[in-house]
Amino acid sequence: MSWLHERVLRCAKDIDSLISRRGYESYVPDLEKYSWKNTVWTSTHFRKAHLQLINNEERGVIILHATVFPHVDDPSPIWGFDIVCGKSKITGAFLDYSPVGPSTMNTWFKHQVQDLGWNKTRELPEWAQAIFSPNMVAVGNIQTEEDLEKFIGIGLTSLEYYLAQVGEERRPIGRRYEEEQNHYCRRQKENPHVVSSMVSMGYDEDLVRTFVET
C-alpha cells in the first residue's frame, strides 16, 4: 500500500473518531447490502453524519466521502469532505461548509480558507455551483505529501470546529431548513461521476443507483 493510500485511510479513521465523540452510531438496515463501508451517526447536536469509504485495492482507488447535516431547525451549513485517490495521486479533493441559512459558521469558514493557494484549482460544474459555497476548497492533482497534509489538516480542523458549533444556533420555533437540505441532496444526485466511477470499479450499476437515490 502506498503512502498516499495509507494517509487517506488514516484520514477516514480520524473523521470517524471525531464524529463518534459527538454522536452515536445509527443502525441503518439498508446499508448492509452495500459492500463498501458506510457509517451513519446522529445526535442532539446534528441531524445526520455519514462516512462512506470505498477501498478498491484491485484498481488502486480509494473514495472517501463524508457529510454532516444540521437539524432542520438549525441554519448551520452542511459540512462536506471528499477525497478521490488514484494509484499515484489525488485526482480530486473537496471541502465545504455548504450554506443552508444565515450562520456565523459560514463566516468562520470563509476566513479559514480565503487565503489558500493550490497548484491547480478545479472549475465546478453547474450542479455543484448551485449548492456549494463560493469559499469551497476544490483541488485536483495532489501528488505531494505536503499538499495532502495541508488539505487533510484543513478538513479535520473544519470538522472539529463544525462539531463544536453545530446545534448552537438551533431555533425550535421559527424557520426550518429542511427544503434547503433536500435541495442539496437533489443536486448532489446530479453528479454523474458517482455512478460511473463506481461502475468502472466493478460495482453493480443497479446497486449503485439504488444507493445514490435512497
mmCIF file of C-alpha atoms in Angstrom:
data_model
loop_
_atom_site.group_PDB
_atom_site.id
_atom_site.type_symbol
_atom_site.label_atom_id
_atom_site.label_comp_id
_atom_site.label_asym_id
_atom_site.label_seq_id
_atom_site.Cartn_x
_atom_site.Cartn_y
_atom_site.Cartn_z
ATOM 1 C CA MET A 1 0.000 0.000 0.000
ATOM 2 C CA SER A 2 1.354 3.417 -0.969
ATOM 3 C CA TRP A 3 1.894 6.264 1.487
ATOM 4 C CA LEU A 4 -0.911 8.066 -0.343
ATOM 5 C CA HIS A 5 -3.453 5.326 0.355
ATOM 6 C CA GLU A 6 -2.277 4.904 3.936
ATOM 7 C CA ARG A 7 -2.770 8.617 4.595
ATOM 8 C CA VAL A 8 -6.282 8.719 3.138
ATOM 9 C CA LEU A 9 -7.325 5.665 5.163
ATOM 10 C CA ARG A 10 -5.903 7.260 8.306
ATOM 11 C CA CYS A 11 -7.880 10.412 7.496
ATOM 12 C CA ALA A 12 -11.052 8.306 7.340
ATOM 13 C CA LYS A 13 -10.291 6.932 10.806
ATOM 14 C CA ASP A 14 -9.742 10.455 12.142
ATOM 15 C CA ILE A 15 -13.098 11.601 10.757
ATOM 16 C CA ASP A 16 -14.769 8.544 12.275
ATOM 17 C CA SER A 17 -13.204 9.290 15.662
ATOM 18 C CA LEU A 18 -14.171 12.978 15.666
ATOM 19 C CA ILE A 19 -17.795 12.330 14.754
ATOM 20 C CA SER A 20 -18.093 9.422 17.210
ATOM 21 C CA ARG A 21 -17.178 11.753 20.066
ATOM 22 C CA ARG A 22 -20.180 13.980 19.353
ATOM 23 C CA GLY A 23 -22.736 11.484 18.095
ATOM 24 C CA TYR A 24 -23.823 7.901 18.359
ATOM 25 C CA GLU A 25 -23.804 5.369 15.552
ATOM 26 C CA SER A 26 -27.162 4.614 13.960
ATOM 27 C CA TYR A 27 -28.176 1.206 12.664
ATOM 28 C CA VAL A 28 -29.426 1.509 9.094
ATOM 29 C CA PRO A 29 -30.536 -1.929 7.782
ATOM 30 C CA ASP A 30 -30.486 -0.994 4.085
ATOM 31 C CA LEU A 31 -26.781 -0.187 4.249
ATOM 32 C CA GLU A 32 -25.942 -3.838 4.868
ATOM 33 C CA LYS A 33 -26.408 -4.701 1.202
ATOM 34 C CA TYR A 34 -23.536 -2.465 0.111
ATOM 35 C CA SER A 35 -20.051 -3.952 0.180
ATOM 36 C CA TRP A 36 -18.233 -0.701 0.874
ATOM 37 C CA LYS A 37 -18.007 0.949 4.290
ATOM 38 C CA ASN A 38 -20.881 3.179 5.370
ATOM 39 C CA THR A 39 -21.233 4.592 8.866
ATOM 40 C CA VAL A 40 -24.105 6.830 9.955
ATOM 41 C CA TRP A 41 -24.391 8.841 13.171
ATOM 42 C CA THR A 42 -26.976 11.105 14.762
ATOM 43 C CA SER A 43 -27.001 13.231 17.906
ATOM 44 C CA THR A 44 -28.736 16.091 19.671
ATOM 45 C CA HIS A 45 -26.151 18.377 18.008
ATOM 46 C CA PHE A 46 -26.611 17.303 14.392
ATOM 47 C CA ARG A 47 -29.265 15.527 12.326
ATOM 48 C CA LYS A 48 -27.106 13.052 10.436
ATOM 49 C CA ALA A 49 -23.465 12.326 9.699
ATOM 50 C CA HIS A 50 -22.349 9.861 7.044
ATOM 51 C CA LEU A 51 -18.918 8.425 6.269
ATOM 52 C CA GLN A 52 -18.535 6.436 3.055
ATOM 53 C CA LEU A 53 -15.253 4.693 2.259
ATOM 54 C CA ILE A 54 -14.599 2.728 -0.913
ATOM 55 C CA ASN A 55 -11.223 0.999 -0.931
ATOM 56 C CA ASN A 56 -10.786 -0.888 -4.183
ATOM 57 C CA GLU A 57 -7.330 -2.399 -3.820
ATOM 58 C CA GLU A 58 -7.501 -4.207 -7.165
ATOM 59 C CA ARG A 59 -7.819 -0.946 -9.072
ATOM 60 C CA GLY A 60 -5.819 1.141 -6.626
ATOM 61 C CA VAL A 61 -8.672 3.569 -5.957
ATOM 62 C CA ILE A 62 -9.956 4.992 -2.682
ATOM 63 C CA ILE A 63 -13.016 7.238 -2.441
ATOM 64 C CA LEU A 64 -13.654 8.980 0.868
ATOM 65 C CA HIS A 65 -16.909 10.896 1.231
ATOM 66 C CA ALA A 66 -18.213 12.425 4.454
ATOM 67 C CA THR A 67 -21.044 14.816 5.302
ATOM 68 C CA VAL A 68 -22.696 16.211 8.418
ATOM 69 C CA PHE A 69 -26.204 17.702 8.261
ATOM 70 C CA PRO A 70 -27.567 20.006 10.967
ATOM 71 C CA HIS A 71 -31.045 19.574 12.391
ATOM 72 C CA VAL A 72 -33.715 21.153 10.205
ATOM 73 C CA ASP A 73 -34.331 23.964 12.700
ATOM 74 C CA ASP A 74 -30.636 24.903 12.562
ATOM 75 C CA PRO A 75 -29.276 27.372 9.956
ATOM 76 C CA SER A 76 -25.788 25.866 10.236
ATOM 77 C CA PRO A 77 -24.195 24.792 6.944
ATOM 78 C CA ILE A 78 -23.695 21.236 5.713
ATOM 79 C CA TRP A 79 -20.138 20.031 6.215
ATOM 80 C CA GLY A 80 -18.825 18.096 3.220
ATOM 81 C CA PHE A 81 -15.462 16.445 2.570
ATOM 82 C CA ASP A 82 -14.308 14.276 -0.346
ATOM 83 C CA ILE A 83 -11.076 12.701 -1.486
ATOM 84 C CA VAL A 84 -10.747 10.684 -4.690
ATOM 85 C CA CYS A 85 -7.427 8.863 -4.638
ATOM 86 C CA GLY A 86 -5.850 7.006 -7.542
ATOM 87 C CA LYS A 87 -2.710 4.892 -7.573
ATOM 88 C CA SER A 88 -0.256 7.784 -7.556
ATOM 89 C CA LYS A 89 -2.189 10.997 -6.934
ATOM 90 C CA ILE A 90 -5.322 12.604 -5.530
ATOM 91 C CA THR A 91 -7.461 13.333 -8.574
ATOM 92 C CA GLY A 92 -9.967 15.407 -6.608
ATOM 93 C CA ALA A 93 -10.242 16.837 -3.095
ATOM 94 C CA PHE A 94 -13.187 18.913 -1.880
ATOM 95 C CA LEU A 95 -14.174 20.668 1.343
ATOM 96 C CA ASP A 96 -17.081 22.972 2.048
ATOM 97 C CA TYR A 97 -19.451 24.477 4.540
ATOM 98 C CA SER A 98 -22.403 24.459 2.131
ATOM 99 C CA PRO A 99 -24.785 27.220 3.224
ATOM 100 C CA VAL A 100 -28.301 26.416 4.409
ATOM 101 C CA GLY A 101 -29.208 29.606 6.262
ATOM 102 C CA PRO A 102 -27.599 32.632 7.917
ATOM 103 C CA SER A 103 -24.935 31.255 10.258
ATOM 104 C CA THR A 104 -21.758 32.551 11.875
ATOM 105 C CA MET A 105 -20.143 29.288 10.783
ATOM 106 C CA ASN A 106 -20.268 30.431 7.150
ATOM 107 C CA THR A 107 -18.150 33.471 8.005
ATOM 108 C CA TRP A 108 -15.690 31.388 10.035
ATOM 109 C CA PHE A 109 -15.135 29.032 7.106
ATOM 110 C CA LYS A 110 -14.611 31.880 4.660
ATOM 111 C CA HIS A 111 -11.882 33.360 6.841
ATOM 112 C CA GLN A 112 -10.202 29.959 7.232
ATOM 113 C CA VAL A 113 -9.851 29.206 3.532
ATOM 114 C CA GLN A 114 -9.811 32.546 1.705
ATOM 115 C CA ASP A 115 -6.025 32.783 1.551
ATOM 116 C CA LEU A 116 -5.316 29.212 0.487
ATOM 117 C CA GLY A 117 -3.247 28.627 -2.624
ATOM 118 C CA TRP A 118 -3.007 25.371 -4.550
ATOM 119 C CA ASN A 119 -1.140 24.105 -7.574
ATOM 120 C CA LYS A 120 -4.361 23.530 -9.519
ATOM 121 C CA THR A 121 -7.882 24.599 -8.664
ATOM 122 C CA ARG A 122 -10.908 22.889 -10.181
ATOM 123 C CA GLU A 123 -13.752 24.533 -12.079
ATOM 124 C CA LEU A 124 -17.041 23.279 -10.659
ATOM 125 C CA PRO A 125 -19.970 22.049 -12.799
ATOM 126 C CA GLU A 126 -23.347 23.798 -12.672
ATOM 127 C CA TRP A 127 -24.955 21.337 -10.228
ATOM 128 C CA ALA A 128 -22.104 21.914 -7.780
ATOM 129 C CA GLN A 129 -22.154 25.690 -8.117
ATOM 130 C CA ALA A 130 -25.860 25.597 -7.192
ATOM 131 C CA ILE A 131 -25.208 24.197 -3.705
ATOM 132 C CA PHE A 132 -21.589 24.759 -2.697
ATOM 133 C CA SER A 133 -20.352 27.990 -1.191
ATOM 134 C CA PRO A 134 -18.068 30.437 -3.058
ATOM 135 C CA ASN A 135 -15.455 29.509 -0.449
ATOM 136 C CA MET A 136 -15.384 25.827 -1.321
ATOM 137 C CA VAL A 137 -11.944 24.242 -1.437
ATOM 138 C CA ALA A 138 -11.705 22.225 -4.672
ATOM 139 C CA VAL A 139 -8.304 20.879 -5.643
ATOM 140 C CA GLY A 140 -7.124 18.467 -8.311
ATOM 141 C CA ASN A 141 -3.885 16.641 -8.983
ATOM 142 C CA ILE A 142 -2.451 16.453 -5.460
ATOM 143 C CA GLN A 143 0.755 14.438 -5.683
ATOM 144 C CA THR A 144 2.929 15.650 -2.824
ATOM 145 C CA GLU A 145 2.767 14.752 0.841
ATOM 146 C CA GLU A 146 2.902 18.435 1.779
ATOM 147 C CA ASP A 147 -0.200 19.323 -0.234
ATOM 148 C CA LEU A 148 -2.128 16.315 1.016
ATOM 149 C CA GLU A 149 -1.274 17.052 4.652
ATOM 150 C CA LYS A 150 -2.343 20.638 4.132
ATOM 151 C CA PHE A 151 -5.722 19.651 2.706
ATOM 152 C CA ILE A 152 -6.412 16.971 5.317
ATOM 153 C CA GLY A 153 -5.336 19.328 8.107
ATOM 154 C CA ILE A 154 -7.781 21.986 6.975
ATOM 155 C CA GLY A 155 -10.507 19.370 6.609
ATOM 156 C CA LEU A 156 -10.092 17.952 10.111
ATOM 157 C CA THR A 157 -9.812 21.412 11.664
ATOM 158 C CA SER A 158 -13.030 22.448 9.926
ATOM 159 C CA LEU A 159 -14.762 19.284 11.171
ATOM 160 C CA GLU A 160 -13.619 19.828 14.768
ATOM 161 C CA TYR A 161 -14.935 23.388 14.715
ATOM 162 C CA TYR A 162 -18.143 22.324 12.996
ATOM 163 C CA LEU A 163 -18.919 19.619 15.549
ATOM 164 C CA ALA A 164 -18.229 22.021 18.416
ATOM 165 C CA GLN A 165 -20.576 24.667 16.978
ATOM 166 C CA VAL A 166 -23.371 22.841 15.164
ATOM 167 C CA GLY A 167 -26.619 22.976 17.110
ATOM 168 C CA GLU A 168 -25.757 26.206 18.914
ATOM 169 C CA GLU A 169 -27.952 28.231 16.558
ATOM 170 C CA ARG A 170 -30.996 25.939 16.629
ATOM 171 C CA ARG A 171 -34.372 27.692 16.694
ATOM 172 C CA PRO A 172 -37.036 25.106 17.578
ATOM 173 C CA ILE A 173 -39.762 27.688 16.992
ATOM 174 C CA GLY A 174 -39.317 29.532 13.713
ATOM 175 C CA ARG A 175 -37.696 28.958 10.328
ATOM 176 C CA ARG A 176 -36.971 25.379 9.229
ATOM 177 C CA TYR A 177 -34.353 24.491 6.634
ATOM 178 C CA GLU A 178 -35.471 21.040 5.510
ATOM 179 C CA GLU A 179 -36.102 22.149 1.926
ATOM 180 C CA GLU A 180 -32.618 23.655 1.658
ATOM 181 C CA GLN A 181 -31.094 20.385 2.848
ATOM 182 C CA ASN A 182 -33.246 18.400 0.398
ATOM 183 C CA HIS A 183 -32.161 20.742 -2.402
ATOM 184 C CA TYR A 184 -28.538 19.974 -1.542
ATOM 185 C CA CYS A 185 -29.241 16.237 -1.814
ATOM 186 C CA ARG A 186 -31.145 16.552 -5.095
ATOM 187 C CA ARG A 187 -28.321 18.462 -6.742
ATOM 188 C CA GLN A 188 -25.725 16.020 -5.407
ATOM 189 C CA LYS A 189 -27.582 13.231 -7.212
ATOM 190 C CA GLU A 190 -26.931 15.056 -10.483
ATOM 191 C CA ASN A 191 -23.214 14.319 -10.191
ATOM 192 C CA PRO A 192 -22.691 11.756 -12.986
ATOM 193 C CA HIS A 193 -19.262 10.708 -11.731
ATOM 194 C CA VAL A 194 -20.596 8.922 -8.630
ATOM 195 C CA VAL A 195 -22.290 6.145 -10.582
ATOM 196 C CA SER A 196 -19.827 5.972 -13.479
ATOM 197 C CA SER A 197 -16.735 5.806 -11.271
ATOM 198 C CA MET A 198 -18.139 3.060 -9.062
ATOM 199 C CA VAL A 199 -19.362 1.030 -12.026
ATOM 200 C CA SER A 200 -15.888 1.326 -13.579
ATOM 201 C CA MET A 201 -14.522 -0.218 -10.377
ATOM 202 C CA GLY A 202 -16.723 -3.264 -10.862
ATOM 203 C CA TYR A 203 -19.733 -2.436 -8.686
ATOM 204 C CA ASP A 204 -23.201 -3.358 -9.943
ATOM 205 C CA GLU A 205 -24.807 -0.347 -11.633
ATOM 206 C CA ASP A 206 -28.327 -1.001 -10.319
ATOM 207 C CA LEU A 207 -26.991 -1.332 -6.784
ATOM 208 C CA VAL A 208 -25.011 1.899 -7.066
ATOM 209 C CA ARG A 209 -28.009 3.790 -8.462
ATOM 210 C CA THR A 210 -30.168 2.499 -5.605
ATOM 211 C CA PHE A 211 -27.559 3.737 -3.137
ATOM 212 C CA VAL A 212 -27.439 7.193 -4.716
ATOM 213 C CA GLU A 213 -31.220 7.540 -4.957
ATOM 214 C CA THR A 214 -32.103 6.308 -1.462
#
